[in-house]
Each structure stands twice: as structure tokens, then as C-alpha cells.
Amino acid sequence: MLRTLWTAASGMTTQQINIDNIANNLANVNTAGFKKSRVNFEDLLYQEIRPAGAVTATGINHPTGIQIGLGSKVVSTEKIFSQGNFQQTGNPLDLTIEGDGFFQVTLPDGTIGYTRNGSFKIDADGNLVTAEGYLLEPNIAIPENALEIIVGEDGTVSVTLPGEAEPTELGQIELAKFINPSGLRSIGKNIYLQTAASGEPITGVPGEEGLGTIAQGILEMSNVNVVEEMVNLITGQRAYEINSKAIQTGDEMLQIVNNLKR
């Protein structure tokens, strides 16, 4: 059996995953806080027919060897945490992180999730929550008679109450960062979970210890570049096509061998 068939098949498989990833990036082009993914490839094993430096019958060393590669595979999918574009909304509950860091939210099972989506709401108890109802960590409750909500660059949350000239401070938003954010596990809903690869979260006040600052009334949109993804899509499609041509060529070669007559 020709190596071509299996080698080209591995190339088609990797390009299928590549195109699947591009499609997911494009599907989330308008998702607030979404971070695009990139597929990383590597070559498979090599069949060594003659090692480099092999000695011939005449005592000469071959400067190069003969190795035949057996295809490619997907080694990882990596989140790219570059800053997305900012969109002015004017909503006091829309927050964005300018720089490094994640908002912390409490999931239903009590674990802490991490997100870049700063589109917060107020639930029936006055708590700041995500669109899915996950509580912001640390929890901040807004009084029902609050006239204005003010969030400072350092994450300080204050409100203006009736009859009071000065704002009342309610609490402070803390951010978290990771030494390897690409090692975080995506679980959907713009939420990431800590893993052994990401390392332990480093929490702190916005603007300190390398953490970004918070801007109010602005949302960070997806960091997907449509033009870049379309170029990647065309490249992936052509790579898939040329691998299918290699399979077709290998099949035609086998047909020639099968049609040989003695």
C-alpha cells in the first residue's frame, strides 16, 4: 500500500479540524469577550530508509539520509488572549479590562470561573451577575434605591443614594491572571476554568501587580479578525483540496499497478 494514501489522509484530517476551528472563530465574531483559537500542527513519525552518516561499501559517509514523513497531526488548540476592540455602550454595568486579567465569577457548583466578558446585570437581590446569573466574585450588592453606579479604574464600586452628596462605596472588584492563560479550560458561556497547565490564579486590585484597569460603560468585543480568518479559511480549504488530490494520485498509481499484464 502506498504511504501516500495514509499520509494525505492525515493531512485532510488535520485541515478539517483547522477549518472547524476557523468556523468557531467566525461564529463568535460578535461575542463579547471571546478569544480566538489557533490550531497548532506537528509532523508525524518518519520512516528511516537510510540514516545520515551511513557508511557505504567504499567507506564513504553519506552526508544526508533518507527519511519519509508519514503525515501531520493536531498537537493543540491555543487561545489567543490579545485585546479585543472596545465598544462604547454607556451602560454603567458594562465593564471592560484594559490589559491583563479576568473577572471572577462563582459557578453553580461553587467553583470559580474566569471571564473577559464584562456585560454584568443586577439580579432580584441586587447582586452583580453575568448574563447566565453567575455571581461576581467577590460579591457586590447594589441597593435598590441607588441613583447612580460608579466603577473606578481600580475596581471600586460606589453608588449615589438619595439625600447623600458623596457616593457610598460598596466594595471592590478583584481581577485574576495566570502565568499561562492559554492553559485555561474553556467550558462555554465565555467562562474559563483553572487547570494544572494554567497555574494558580494571581488575584489583586485592578491596576496593580500587572493587572489591567477597569473602564465603565465599555465592552470588550471579540478579538477575531474576519479578514485574517477568511485568509486562513481559504488556505485551509486549499490544503484540504491538495491532500485529496494526493489521495487521488495514489489511487491512480495503484490502478496502474493493478492493470499491469505479464
Tab-separated table of C-alpha atoms in Angstrom:
chain	number	residue	atom	x	y	z
A	1	MET	CA	0.000	0.000	0.000
A	2	LEU	CA	1.340	3.424	-0.922
A	3	ARG	CA	2.280	5.660	2.012
A	4	THR	CA	0.654	8.497	0.068
A	5	LEU	CA	-2.872	7.380	0.943
A	6	TRP	CA	-2.392	7.401	4.717
A	7	THR	CA	-0.109	10.439	4.740
A	8	ALA	CA	-2.533	12.548	2.717
A	9	ALA	CA	-5.460	11.264	4.803
A	10	SER	CA	-3.765	12.567	7.943
A	11	GLY	CA	-3.369	15.930	6.222
A	12	MET	CA	-7.085	16.033	5.377
A	13	THR	CA	-7.969	15.194	8.978
A	14	THR	CA	-5.811	17.987	10.397
A	15	GLN	CA	-7.173	20.519	7.901
A	16	GLN	CA	-10.734	19.501	8.779
A	17	ILE	CA	-10.010	20.343	12.430
A	18	ASN	CA	-8.365	23.587	11.298
A	19	ILE	CA	-11.457	24.625	9.339
A	20	ASP	CA	-13.720	23.619	12.247
A	21	ASN	CA	-11.696	25.939	14.482
A	22	ILE	CA	-11.883	28.805	11.975
A	23	ALA	CA	-15.652	28.340	11.719
A	24	ASN	CA	-15.961	28.622	15.511
A	25	ASN	CA	-13.892	31.818	15.491
A	26	LEU	CA	-16.101	33.352	12.803
A	27	ALA	CA	-19.279	32.231	14.589
A	28	ASN	CA	-18.177	34.233	17.643
A	29	VAL	CA	-17.055	37.382	15.842
A	30	ASN	CA	-19.694	39.397	17.736
A	31	THR	CA	-19.409	37.583	21.089
A	32	ALA	CA	-18.283	39.997	23.805
A	33	GLY	CA	-15.016	38.941	25.440
A	34	PHE	CA	-14.484	35.994	23.081
A	35	LYS	CA	-10.877	34.994	22.389
A	36	LYS	CA	-9.990	33.313	19.110
A	37	SER	CA	-8.290	29.932	18.963
A	38	ARG	CA	-5.398	28.757	16.830
A	39	VAL	CA	-4.659	25.166	15.819
A	40	ASN	CA	-1.046	24.020	16.156
A	41	PHE	CA	0.247	21.182	13.982
A	42	GLU	CA	3.269	18.916	14.040
A	43	ASP	CA	4.642	16.238	11.751
A	44	LEU	CA	4.243	12.539	12.483
A	45	LEU	CA	6.903	9.827	12.653
A	46	TYR	CA	9.423	9.325	9.881
A	47	GLN	CA	10.322	6.046	8.227
A	48	GLU	CA	14.108	5.987	8.066
A	49	ILE	CA	15.310	4.161	4.976
A	50	ARG	CA	18.924	5.215	5.311
A	51	PRO	CA	20.357	7.097	8.305
A	52	ALA	CA	22.502	10.169	7.784
A	53	GLY	CA	26.197	9.335	8.071
A	54	ALA	CA	25.733	5.747	6.951
A	55	VAL	CA	28.909	4.196	5.555
A	56	THR	CA	28.877	2.838	2.001
A	57	ALA	CA	30.717	-0.230	0.783
A	58	THR	CA	33.554	2.007	-0.316
A	59	GLY	CA	33.870	3.550	3.134
A	60	ILE	CA	32.223	6.892	2.282
A	61	ASN	CA	29.805	8.526	4.736
A	62	HIS	CA	26.508	9.725	3.298
A	63	PRO	CA	26.099	13.423	4.250
A	64	THR	CA	22.316	13.058	4.337
A	65	GLY	CA	19.928	10.232	4.977
A	66	ILE	CA	16.595	9.130	3.525
A	67	GLN	CA	13.574	9.719	5.721
A	68	ILE	CA	9.964	9.586	4.551
A	69	GLY	CA	7.436	11.510	6.627
A	70	LEU	CA	4.110	9.896	7.470
A	71	GLY	CA	1.865	12.947	7.707
A	72	SER	CA	0.738	15.509	10.256
A	73	LYS	CA	-1.445	15.780	13.327
A	74	VAL	CA	-3.045	18.429	15.541
A	75	VAL	CA	-0.934	18.848	18.657
A	76	SER	CA	-3.008	21.570	20.386
A	77	THR	CA	-5.592	24.316	20.089
A	78	GLU	CA	-4.429	27.537	21.696
A	79	LYS	CA	-6.452	30.520	22.892
A	80	ILE	CA	-5.017	33.876	21.824
A	81	PHE	CA	-5.639	36.402	24.599
A	82	SER	CA	-4.886	39.575	22.680
A	83	GLN	CA	-7.038	42.620	23.463
A	84	GLY	CA	-10.324	42.830	21.570
A	85	ASN	CA	-11.841	46.017	20.190
A	86	PHE	CA	-13.724	48.297	22.582
A	87	GLN	CA	-17.368	49.210	22.060
A	88	GLN	CA	-18.861	52.205	23.840
A	89	THR	CA	-22.254	51.278	25.302
A	90	GLY	CA	-22.930	53.878	28.003
A	91	ASN	CA	-24.353	51.109	30.215
A	92	PRO	CA	-22.902	51.531	33.741
A	93	LEU	CA	-22.898	47.743	34.208
A	94	ASP	CA	-20.776	47.139	31.100
A	95	LEU	CA	-17.159	46.842	32.215
A	96	THR	CA	-14.003	46.122	30.284
A	97	ILE	CA	-10.485	45.180	31.347
A	98	GLU	CA	-7.807	47.304	29.726
A	99	GLY	CA	-4.829	44.971	29.923
A	100	ASP	CA	-4.244	41.617	31.576
A	101	GLY	CA	-6.722	39.836	33.841
A	102	PHE	CA	-10.092	38.111	34.167
A	103	PHE	CA	-13.275	38.819	36.070
A	104	GLN	CA	-14.034	36.115	38.636
A	105	VAL	CA	-17.494	34.549	38.881
A	106	THR	CA	-18.966	31.870	41.134
A	107	LEU	CA	-20.399	28.907	39.244
A	108	PRO	CA	-23.410	26.890	40.490
A	109	ASP	CA	-21.145	24.177	41.953
A	110	GLY	CA	-19.196	26.774	43.948
A	111	THR	CA	-16.050	26.744	41.809
A	112	ILE	CA	-14.582	29.965	40.476
A	113	GLY	CA	-14.795	30.666	36.760
A	114	TYR	CA	-12.920	33.335	34.852
A	115	THR	CA	-14.201	35.538	32.046
A	116	ARG	CA	-13.311	38.552	29.935
A	117	ASN	CA	-16.971	39.317	29.253
A	118	GLY	CA	-17.830	42.342	31.396
A	119	SER	CA	-21.529	42.557	30.489
A	120	PHE	CA	-22.991	42.379	34.002
A	121	LYS	CA	-26.599	42.553	35.215
A	122	ILE	CA	-28.384	43.044	38.541
A	123	ASP	CA	-30.433	40.110	39.842
A	124	ALA	CA	-33.540	40.215	42.057
A	125	ASP	CA	-31.371	40.517	45.177
A	126	GLY	CA	-29.316	43.388	43.785
A	127	ASN	CA	-26.206	41.255	43.164
A	128	LEU	CA	-23.953	41.841	40.181
A	129	VAL	CA	-24.207	38.760	37.973
A	130	THR	CA	-23.349	37.614	34.446
A	131	ALA	CA	-25.990	37.059	31.770
A	132	GLU	CA	-26.133	33.424	32.958
A	133	GLY	CA	-26.768	34.523	36.545
A	134	TYR	CA	-23.288	33.717	37.916
A	135	LEU	CA	-22.344	35.932	40.863
A	136	LEU	CA	-19.385	38.258	40.520
A	137	GLU	CA	-16.599	37.301	42.946
A	138	PRO	CA	-16.241	38.986	45.397
A	139	ASN	CA	-19.966	39.561	45.573
A	140	ILE	CA	-21.216	43.148	45.295
A	141	ALA	CA	-24.847	44.048	46.033
A	142	ILE	CA	-26.399	47.217	44.637
A	143	PRO	CA	-29.090	48.919	46.817
A	144	GLU	CA	-32.452	49.134	45.092
A	145	ASN	CA	-32.647	52.889	45.719
A	146	ALA	CA	-29.270	53.601	44.089
A	147	LEU	CA	-29.403	56.563	41.740
A	148	GLU	CA	-26.065	56.017	40.035
A	149	ILE	CA	-23.465	53.263	39.869
A	150	ILE	CA	-19.825	54.315	39.647
A	151	VAL	CA	-16.956	51.906	38.957
A	152	GLY	CA	-13.415	53.271	39.234
A	153	GLU	CA	-10.343	52.187	37.308
A	154	ASP	CA	-9.183	50.322	40.411
A	155	GLY	CA	-12.435	48.339	40.550
A	156	THR	CA	-14.000	50.326	43.404
A	157	VAL	CA	-17.800	50.152	43.123
A	158	SER	CA	-19.762	53.087	44.563
A	159	VAL	CA	-23.341	54.289	44.325
A	160	THR	CA	-25.099	57.597	44.779
A	161	LEU	CA	-28.020	57.317	47.214
A	162	PRO	CA	-30.943	59.723	47.689
A	163	GLY	CA	-30.145	62.574	50.065
A	164	GLU	CA	-26.402	61.898	50.115
A	165	ALA	CA	-23.912	64.223	48.431
A	166	GLU	CA	-20.988	61.801	48.447
A	167	PRO	CA	-21.014	58.356	46.786
A	168	THR	CA	-21.164	55.323	49.072
A	169	GLU	CA	-18.522	52.673	48.467
A	170	LEU	CA	-19.917	49.128	48.251
A	171	GLY	CA	-16.873	47.020	47.518
A	172	GLN	CA	-14.088	46.377	45.069
A	173	ILE	CA	-13.836	44.167	42.025
A	174	GLU	CA	-10.783	41.914	42.033
A	175	LEU	CA	-9.163	40.543	38.906
A	176	ALA	CA	-7.208	37.344	38.366
A	177	LYS	CA	-4.413	36.498	35.968
A	178	PHE	CA	-2.479	33.345	35.090
A	179	ILE	CA	1.106	32.688	34.134
A	180	ASN	CA	-0.201	30.602	31.208
A	181	PRO	CA	-3.712	31.747	30.250
A	182	SER	CA	-3.628	29.548	27.134
A	183	GLY	CA	-3.710	26.580	29.527
A	184	LEU	CA	-7.167	27.523	30.812
A	185	ARG	CA	-10.067	25.207	30.000
A	186	SER	CA	-12.955	26.696	28.014
A	187	ILE	CA	-16.369	25.450	29.137
A	188	GLY	CA	-18.533	27.766	27.032
A	189	LYS	CA	-20.582	30.791	28.082
A	190	ASN	CA	-17.334	32.818	27.938
A	191	ILE	CA	-16.115	31.000	31.064
A	192	TYR	CA	-12.672	29.503	31.656
A	193	LEU	CA	-11.565	27.146	34.404
A	194	GLN	CA	-8.164	26.786	36.034
A	195	THR	CA	-6.067	23.763	35.079
A	196	ALA	CA	-2.674	22.387	36.052
A	197	ALA	CA	-1.296	23.916	32.839
A	198	SER	CA	-2.614	27.419	33.553
A	199	GLY	CA	-1.112	27.588	37.029
A	200	GLU	CA	-2.682	29.093	40.127
A	201	PRO	CA	-4.630	32.359	39.756
A	202	ILE	CA	-2.897	35.548	40.845
A	203	THR	CA	-5.585	37.867	42.210
A	204	GLY	CA	-5.356	41.525	43.031
A	205	VAL	CA	-6.639	45.044	42.642
A	206	PRO	CA	-7.023	46.310	39.065
A	207	GLY	CA	-4.058	48.424	38.044
A	208	GLU	CA	-1.648	46.689	40.427
A	209	GLU	CA	0.712	43.701	40.095
A	210	GLY	CA	0.486	43.744	36.300
A	211	LEU	CA	-3.313	43.570	36.243
A	212	GLY	CA	-5.282	45.758	33.853
A	213	THR	CA	-7.562	48.612	34.815
A	214	ILE	CA	-11.350	48.698	34.520
A	215	ALA	CA	-13.295	51.022	32.234
A	216	GLN	CA	-17.022	51.579	32.777
A	217	GLY	CA	-19.617	51.850	30.024
A	218	ILE	CA	-17.429	49.948	27.543
A	219	LEU	CA	-17.448	46.320	26.373
A	220	GLU	CA	-14.505	44.369	25.025
A	221	MET	CA	-15.633	42.632	21.870
A	222	SER	CA	-14.198	39.525	20.209
A	223	ASN	CA	-10.569	39.654	19.088
A	224	VAL	CA	-11.430	37.730	15.899
A	225	ASN	CA	-10.139	39.426	12.743
A	226	VAL	CA	-12.578	38.493	9.972
A	227	VAL	CA	-10.130	39.177	7.129
A	228	GLU	CA	-7.435	37.060	8.797
A	229	GLU	CA	-9.881	34.210	9.398
A	230	MET	CA	-11.105	34.316	5.790
A	231	VAL	CA	-7.500	34.058	4.552
A	232	ASN	CA	-6.939	31.135	6.942
A	233	LEU	CA	-10.161	29.550	5.666
A	234	ILE	CA	-9.027	29.763	2.050
A	235	THR	CA	-5.592	28.402	2.965
A	236	GLY	CA	-7.129	25.513	4.918
A	237	GLN	CA	-9.542	24.729	2.100
A	238	ARG	CA	-6.724	24.619	-0.467
A	239	ALA	CA	-4.591	22.442	1.810
A	240	TYR	CA	-7.538	20.048	2.234
A	241	GLU	CA	-8.050	20.014	-1.522
A	242	ILE	CA	-4.393	19.325	-2.363
A	243	ASN	CA	-4.304	16.446	0.139
A	244	SER	CA	-7.362	14.949	-1.527
A	245	LYS	CA	-5.525	15.280	-4.856
A	246	ALA	CA	-2.607	13.347	-3.349
A	247	ILE	CA	-5.001	10.535	-2.376
A	248	GLN	CA	-6.453	10.563	-5.889
A	249	THR	CA	-2.957	10.388	-7.385
A	250	GLY	CA	-2.020	7.482	-5.108
A	251	ASP	CA	-5.205	5.659	-6.136
A	252	GLU	CA	-4.414	6.163	-9.819
A	253	MET	CA	-0.906	4.788	-9.277
A	254	LEU	CA	-2.378	1.671	-7.647
A	255	GLN	CA	-4.742	1.266	-10.599
A	256	ILE	CA	-1.777	1.366	-12.962
A	257	VAL	CA	-0.062	-1.369	-10.948
A	258	ASN	CA	-3.240	-3.474	-10.892
A	259	ASN	CA	-3.609	-3.163	-14.686
A	260	LEU	CA	-0.097	-4.386	-15.447
A	261	LYS	CA	-0.082	-7.531	-17.558
A	262	ARG	CA	2.589	-10.136	-17.675
